[in-house]
PDB file of C-alpha atoms and ligand atoms in Angstrom:
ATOM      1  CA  UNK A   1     128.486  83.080  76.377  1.00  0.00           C
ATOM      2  CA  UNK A   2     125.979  79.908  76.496  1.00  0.00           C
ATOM      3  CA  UNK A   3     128.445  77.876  78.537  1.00  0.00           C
ATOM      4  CA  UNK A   4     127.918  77.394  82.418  1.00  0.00           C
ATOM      5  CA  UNK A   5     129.187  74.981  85.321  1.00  0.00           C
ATOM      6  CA  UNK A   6     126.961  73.034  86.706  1.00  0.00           C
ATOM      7  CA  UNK A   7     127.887  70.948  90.183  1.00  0.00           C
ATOM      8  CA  UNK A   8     126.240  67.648  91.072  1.00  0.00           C
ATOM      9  CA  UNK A   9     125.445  66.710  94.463  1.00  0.00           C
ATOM     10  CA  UNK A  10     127.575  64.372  95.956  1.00  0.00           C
ATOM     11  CA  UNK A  11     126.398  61.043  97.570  1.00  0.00           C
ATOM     12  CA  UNK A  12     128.223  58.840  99.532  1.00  0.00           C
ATOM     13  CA  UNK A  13     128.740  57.057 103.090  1.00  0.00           C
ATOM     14  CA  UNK A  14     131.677  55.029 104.098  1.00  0.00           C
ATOM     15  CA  UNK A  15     131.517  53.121 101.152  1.00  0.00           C
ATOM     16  CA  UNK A  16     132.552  55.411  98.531  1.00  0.00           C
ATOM     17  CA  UNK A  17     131.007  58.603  96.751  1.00  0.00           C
ATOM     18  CA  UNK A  18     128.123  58.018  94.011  1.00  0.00           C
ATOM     19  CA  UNK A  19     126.577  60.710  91.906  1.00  0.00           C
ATOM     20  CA  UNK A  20     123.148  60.591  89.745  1.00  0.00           C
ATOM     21  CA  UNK A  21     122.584  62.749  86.954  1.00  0.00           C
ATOM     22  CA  UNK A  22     119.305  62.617  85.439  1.00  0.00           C
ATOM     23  CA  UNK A  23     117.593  64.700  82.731  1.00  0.00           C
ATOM     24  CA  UNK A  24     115.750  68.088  82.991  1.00  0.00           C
ATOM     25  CA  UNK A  25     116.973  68.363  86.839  1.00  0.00           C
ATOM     26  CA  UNK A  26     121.372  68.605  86.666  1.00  0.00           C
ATOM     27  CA  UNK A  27     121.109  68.504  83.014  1.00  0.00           C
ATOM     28  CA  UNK A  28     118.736  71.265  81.328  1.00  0.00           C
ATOM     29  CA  UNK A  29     117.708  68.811  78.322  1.00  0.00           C
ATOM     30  CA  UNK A  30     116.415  65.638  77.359  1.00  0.00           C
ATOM     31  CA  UNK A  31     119.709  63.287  76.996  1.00  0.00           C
ATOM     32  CA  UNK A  32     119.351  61.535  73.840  1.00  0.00           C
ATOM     33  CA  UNK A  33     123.241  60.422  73.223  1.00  0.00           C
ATOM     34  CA  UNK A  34     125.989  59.601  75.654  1.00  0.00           C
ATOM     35  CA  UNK A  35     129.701  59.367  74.737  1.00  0.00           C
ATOM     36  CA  UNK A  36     133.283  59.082  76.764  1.00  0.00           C
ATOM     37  CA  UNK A  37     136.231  60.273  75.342  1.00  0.00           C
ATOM     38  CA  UNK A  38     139.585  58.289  76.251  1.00  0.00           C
ATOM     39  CA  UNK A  39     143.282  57.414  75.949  1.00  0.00           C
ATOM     40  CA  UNK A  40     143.361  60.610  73.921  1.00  0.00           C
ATOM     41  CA  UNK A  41     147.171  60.901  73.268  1.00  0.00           C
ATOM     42  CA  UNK A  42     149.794  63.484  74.871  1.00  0.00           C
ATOM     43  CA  UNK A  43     149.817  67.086  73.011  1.00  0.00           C
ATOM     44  CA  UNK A  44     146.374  66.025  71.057  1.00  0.00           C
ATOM     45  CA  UNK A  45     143.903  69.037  70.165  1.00  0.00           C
ATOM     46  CA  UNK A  46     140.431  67.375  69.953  1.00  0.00           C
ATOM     47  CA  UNK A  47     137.412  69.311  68.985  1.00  0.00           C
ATOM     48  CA  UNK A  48     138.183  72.372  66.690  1.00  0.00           C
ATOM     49  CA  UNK A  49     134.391  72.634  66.140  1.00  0.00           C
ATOM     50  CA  UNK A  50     131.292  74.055  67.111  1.00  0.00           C
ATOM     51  CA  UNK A  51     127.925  72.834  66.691  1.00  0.00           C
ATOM     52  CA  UNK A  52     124.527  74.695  65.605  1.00  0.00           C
ATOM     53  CA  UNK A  53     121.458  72.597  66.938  1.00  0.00           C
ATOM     54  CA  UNK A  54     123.202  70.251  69.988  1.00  0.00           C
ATOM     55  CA  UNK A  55     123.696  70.703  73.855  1.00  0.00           C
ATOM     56  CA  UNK A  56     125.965  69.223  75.882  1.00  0.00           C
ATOM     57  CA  UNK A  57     127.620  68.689  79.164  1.00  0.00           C
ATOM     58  CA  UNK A  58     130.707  67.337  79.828  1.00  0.00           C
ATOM     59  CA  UNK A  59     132.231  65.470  82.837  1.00  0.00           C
ATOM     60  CA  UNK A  60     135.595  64.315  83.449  1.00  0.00           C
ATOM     61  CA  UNK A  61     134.965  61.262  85.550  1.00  0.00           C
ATOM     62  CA  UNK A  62     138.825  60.337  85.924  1.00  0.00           C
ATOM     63  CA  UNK A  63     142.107  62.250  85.212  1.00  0.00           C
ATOM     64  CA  UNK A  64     141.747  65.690  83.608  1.00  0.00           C
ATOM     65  CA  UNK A  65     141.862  68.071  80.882  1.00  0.00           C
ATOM     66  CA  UNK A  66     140.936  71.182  79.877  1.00  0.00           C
ATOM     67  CA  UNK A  67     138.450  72.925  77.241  1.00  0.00           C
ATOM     68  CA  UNK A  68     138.826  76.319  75.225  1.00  0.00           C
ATOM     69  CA  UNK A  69     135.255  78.137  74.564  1.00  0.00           C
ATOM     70  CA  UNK A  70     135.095  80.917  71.825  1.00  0.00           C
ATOM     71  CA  UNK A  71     131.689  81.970  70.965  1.00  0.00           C
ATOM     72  CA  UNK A  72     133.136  84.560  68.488  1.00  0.00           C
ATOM     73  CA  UNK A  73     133.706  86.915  70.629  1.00  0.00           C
ATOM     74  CA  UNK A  74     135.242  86.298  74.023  1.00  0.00           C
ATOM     75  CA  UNK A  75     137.278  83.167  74.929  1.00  0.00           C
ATOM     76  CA  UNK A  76     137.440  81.338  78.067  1.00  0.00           C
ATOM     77  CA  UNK A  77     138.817  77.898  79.195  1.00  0.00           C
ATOM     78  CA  UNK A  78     137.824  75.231  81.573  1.00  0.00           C
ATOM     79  CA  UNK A  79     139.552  72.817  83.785  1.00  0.00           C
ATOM     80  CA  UNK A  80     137.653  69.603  84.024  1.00  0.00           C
ATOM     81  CA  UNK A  81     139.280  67.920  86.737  1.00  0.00           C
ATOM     82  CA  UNK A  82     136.376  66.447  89.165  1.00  0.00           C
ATOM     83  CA  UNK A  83     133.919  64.100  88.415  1.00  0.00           C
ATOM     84  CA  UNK A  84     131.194  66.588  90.245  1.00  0.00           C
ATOM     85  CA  UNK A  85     131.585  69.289  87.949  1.00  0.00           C
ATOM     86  CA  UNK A  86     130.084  69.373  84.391  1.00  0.00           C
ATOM     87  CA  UNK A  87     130.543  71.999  81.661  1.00  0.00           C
ATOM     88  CA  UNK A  88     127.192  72.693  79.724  1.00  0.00           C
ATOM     89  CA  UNK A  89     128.058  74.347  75.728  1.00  0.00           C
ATOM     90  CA  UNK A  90     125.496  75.698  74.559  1.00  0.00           C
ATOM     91  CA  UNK A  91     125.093  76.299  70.591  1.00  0.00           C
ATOM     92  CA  UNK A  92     127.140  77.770  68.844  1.00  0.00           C
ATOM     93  CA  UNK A  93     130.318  77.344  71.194  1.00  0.00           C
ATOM     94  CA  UNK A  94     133.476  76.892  69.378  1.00  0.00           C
ATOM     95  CA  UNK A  95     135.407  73.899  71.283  1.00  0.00           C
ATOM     96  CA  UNK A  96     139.044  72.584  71.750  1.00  0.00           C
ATOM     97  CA  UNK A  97     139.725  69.793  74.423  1.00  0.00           C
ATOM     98  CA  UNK A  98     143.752  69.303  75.479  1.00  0.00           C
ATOM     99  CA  UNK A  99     146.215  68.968  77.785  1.00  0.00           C
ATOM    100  CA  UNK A 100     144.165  65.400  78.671  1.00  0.00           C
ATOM    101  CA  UNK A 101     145.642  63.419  81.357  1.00  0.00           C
ATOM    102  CA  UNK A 102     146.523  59.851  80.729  1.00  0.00           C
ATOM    103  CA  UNK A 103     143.805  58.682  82.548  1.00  0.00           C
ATOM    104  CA  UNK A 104     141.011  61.083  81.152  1.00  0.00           C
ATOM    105  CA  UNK A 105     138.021  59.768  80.897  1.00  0.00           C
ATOM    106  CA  UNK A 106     135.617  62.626  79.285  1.00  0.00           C
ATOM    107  CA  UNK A 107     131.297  61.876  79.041  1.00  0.00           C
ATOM    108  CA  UNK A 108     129.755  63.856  77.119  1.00  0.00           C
ATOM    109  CA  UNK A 109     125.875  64.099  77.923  1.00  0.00           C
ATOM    110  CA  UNK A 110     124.175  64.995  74.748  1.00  0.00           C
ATOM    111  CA  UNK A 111     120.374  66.365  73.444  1.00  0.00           C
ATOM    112  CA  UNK A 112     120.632  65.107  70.233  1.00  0.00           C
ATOM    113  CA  UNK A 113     121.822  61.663  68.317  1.00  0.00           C
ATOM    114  CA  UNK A 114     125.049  61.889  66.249  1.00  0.00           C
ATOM    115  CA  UNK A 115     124.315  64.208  63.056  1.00  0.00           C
ATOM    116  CA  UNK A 116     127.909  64.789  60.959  1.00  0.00           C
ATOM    117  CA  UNK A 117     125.854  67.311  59.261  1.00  0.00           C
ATOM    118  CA  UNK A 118     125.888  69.528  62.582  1.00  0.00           C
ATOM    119  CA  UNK A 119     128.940  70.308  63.478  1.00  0.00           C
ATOM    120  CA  UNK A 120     130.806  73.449  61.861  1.00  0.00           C
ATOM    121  CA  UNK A 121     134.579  72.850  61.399  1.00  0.00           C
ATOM    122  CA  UNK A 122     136.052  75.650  59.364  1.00  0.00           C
ATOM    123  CA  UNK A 123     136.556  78.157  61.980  1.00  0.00           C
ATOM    124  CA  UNK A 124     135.945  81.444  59.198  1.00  0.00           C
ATOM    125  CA  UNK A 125     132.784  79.610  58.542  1.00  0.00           C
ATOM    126  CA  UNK A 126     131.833  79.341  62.020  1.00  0.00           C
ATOM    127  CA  UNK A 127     132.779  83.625  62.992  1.00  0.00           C
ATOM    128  CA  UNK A 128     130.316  84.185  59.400  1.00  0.00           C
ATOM    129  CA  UNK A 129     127.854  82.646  61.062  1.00  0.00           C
ATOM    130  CA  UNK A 130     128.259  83.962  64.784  1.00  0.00           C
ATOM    131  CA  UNK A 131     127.881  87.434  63.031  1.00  0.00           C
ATOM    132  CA  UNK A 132     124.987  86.630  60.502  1.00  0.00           C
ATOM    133  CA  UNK A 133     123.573  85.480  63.697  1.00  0.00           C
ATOM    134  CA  UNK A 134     124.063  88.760  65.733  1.00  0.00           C
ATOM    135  CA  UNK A 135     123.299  91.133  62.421  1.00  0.00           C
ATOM    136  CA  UNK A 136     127.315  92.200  61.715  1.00  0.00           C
ATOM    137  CA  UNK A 137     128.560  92.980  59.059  1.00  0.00           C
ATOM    138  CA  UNK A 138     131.012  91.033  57.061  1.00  0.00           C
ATOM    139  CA  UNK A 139     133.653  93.387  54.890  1.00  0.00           C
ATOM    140  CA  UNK A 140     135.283  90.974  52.546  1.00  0.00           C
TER     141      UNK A 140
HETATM  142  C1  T46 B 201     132.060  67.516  70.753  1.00  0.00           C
HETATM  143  C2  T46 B 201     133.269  67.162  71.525  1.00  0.00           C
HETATM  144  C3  T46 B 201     133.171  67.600  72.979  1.00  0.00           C
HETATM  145  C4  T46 B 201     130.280  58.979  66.189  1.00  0.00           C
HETATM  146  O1  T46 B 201     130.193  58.098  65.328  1.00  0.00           O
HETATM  147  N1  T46 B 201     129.239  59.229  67.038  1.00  0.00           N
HETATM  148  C5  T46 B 201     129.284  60.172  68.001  1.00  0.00           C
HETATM  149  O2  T46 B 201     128.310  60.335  68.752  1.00  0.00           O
HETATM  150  C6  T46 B 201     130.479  60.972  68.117  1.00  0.00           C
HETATM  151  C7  T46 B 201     130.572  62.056  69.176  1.00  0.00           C
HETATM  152  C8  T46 B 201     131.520  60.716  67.274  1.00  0.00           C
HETATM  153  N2  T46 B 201     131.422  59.741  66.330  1.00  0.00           N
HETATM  154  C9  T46 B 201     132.581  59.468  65.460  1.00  0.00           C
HETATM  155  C10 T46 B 201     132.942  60.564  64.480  1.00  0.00           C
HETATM  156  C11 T46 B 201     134.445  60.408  64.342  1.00  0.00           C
HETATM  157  O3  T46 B 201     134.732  59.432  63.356  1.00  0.00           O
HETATM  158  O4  T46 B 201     133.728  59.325  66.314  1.00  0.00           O
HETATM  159  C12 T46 B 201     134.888  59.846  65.700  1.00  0.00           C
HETATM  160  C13 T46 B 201     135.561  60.911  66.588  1.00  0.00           C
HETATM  161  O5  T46 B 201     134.695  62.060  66.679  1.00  0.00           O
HETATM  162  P1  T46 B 201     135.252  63.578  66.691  1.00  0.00           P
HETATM  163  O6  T46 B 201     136.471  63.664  65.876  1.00  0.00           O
HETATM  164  O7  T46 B 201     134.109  64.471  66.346  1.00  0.00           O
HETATM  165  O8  T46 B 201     135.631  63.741  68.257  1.00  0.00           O
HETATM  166  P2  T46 B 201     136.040  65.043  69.063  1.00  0.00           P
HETATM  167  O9  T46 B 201     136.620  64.566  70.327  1.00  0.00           O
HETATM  168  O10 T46 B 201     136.841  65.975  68.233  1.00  0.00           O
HETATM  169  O11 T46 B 201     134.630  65.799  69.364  1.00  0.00           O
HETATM  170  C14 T46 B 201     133.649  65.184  70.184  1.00  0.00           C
HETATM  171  C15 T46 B 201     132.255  65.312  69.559  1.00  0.00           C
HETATM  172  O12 T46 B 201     132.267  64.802  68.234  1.00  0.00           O
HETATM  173  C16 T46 B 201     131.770  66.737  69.526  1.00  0.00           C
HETATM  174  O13 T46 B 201     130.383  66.763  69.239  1.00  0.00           O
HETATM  175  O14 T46 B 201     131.422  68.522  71.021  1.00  0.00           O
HETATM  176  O15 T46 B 201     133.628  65.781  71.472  1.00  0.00           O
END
């Protein structure tokens, strides 16, 4: 599955921590869009999508919450609960973001600007073309 952690160095001295992310060296793409998710409401399902030309990573910088991949075949889900701890999707990913805290506060570090016309939200829709893409198939 195109979906990884990625960890980001920690700075800090007495003061307080601090933490620079910059593109092509934490983040494996050219940021071209950044966006924060909050005050998402109790027992909210946000995502329910996948996308076929964007990468992204996402950081909880306060609170937490936690994110269901399914790239058509295998399923796997993700705490995001530290602000040094990003979770890159890759194409292709089918996402669903819950169980957000209160306090969530969810970037989203993005390679390409805000295109409606990218994002695949009928879930049949998105398995047809996980398995046009890997040469299945389809009985109908
Ligand atoms: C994703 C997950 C992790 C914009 O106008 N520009 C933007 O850059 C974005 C991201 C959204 N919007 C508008 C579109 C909707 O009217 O903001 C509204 C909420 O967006 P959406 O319902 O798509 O939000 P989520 O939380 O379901 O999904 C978002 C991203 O859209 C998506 O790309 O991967 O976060």
């Amino acid at each position: 599955m195109d979906t990884k952690i990625i960890k980001f160095d920690t700075m800090g001295d007495k003061r307080g921590a601090l933490i620079a992310i910059e593109q092509n060296i934490q983040i494996p793409f050219d940021i071209k869009r950044v966006y924060y998710i909050f005050n998402t409401k109790k027992n909210v399902i946000r995502g329910k999508h996948a996308h076929q030309n964007l990468a992204q990573v996402l950081v909880c910088l306060n609170g937490s919450c936690r994110i269901l991949v399914n790239d058509g075949f295998t399923k796997d889900e993700y705490l995001l609960d530290q602000p040094d701890k990003g979770l890159y999707l890759g194409n292709n990913i089918w996402r669903e973001m819950y169980n957000f805290s209160d306090n969530c506060i969810l970037m989203v570090l993005a390679s390409e600007l805000y295109n409606s016309d990218d994002y695949i939200r009928d879930y049949e829709q998105f398995l047809h073309i996980v398995a046009q893409n890997n040469d299945i198939y389809i009985k109908h």
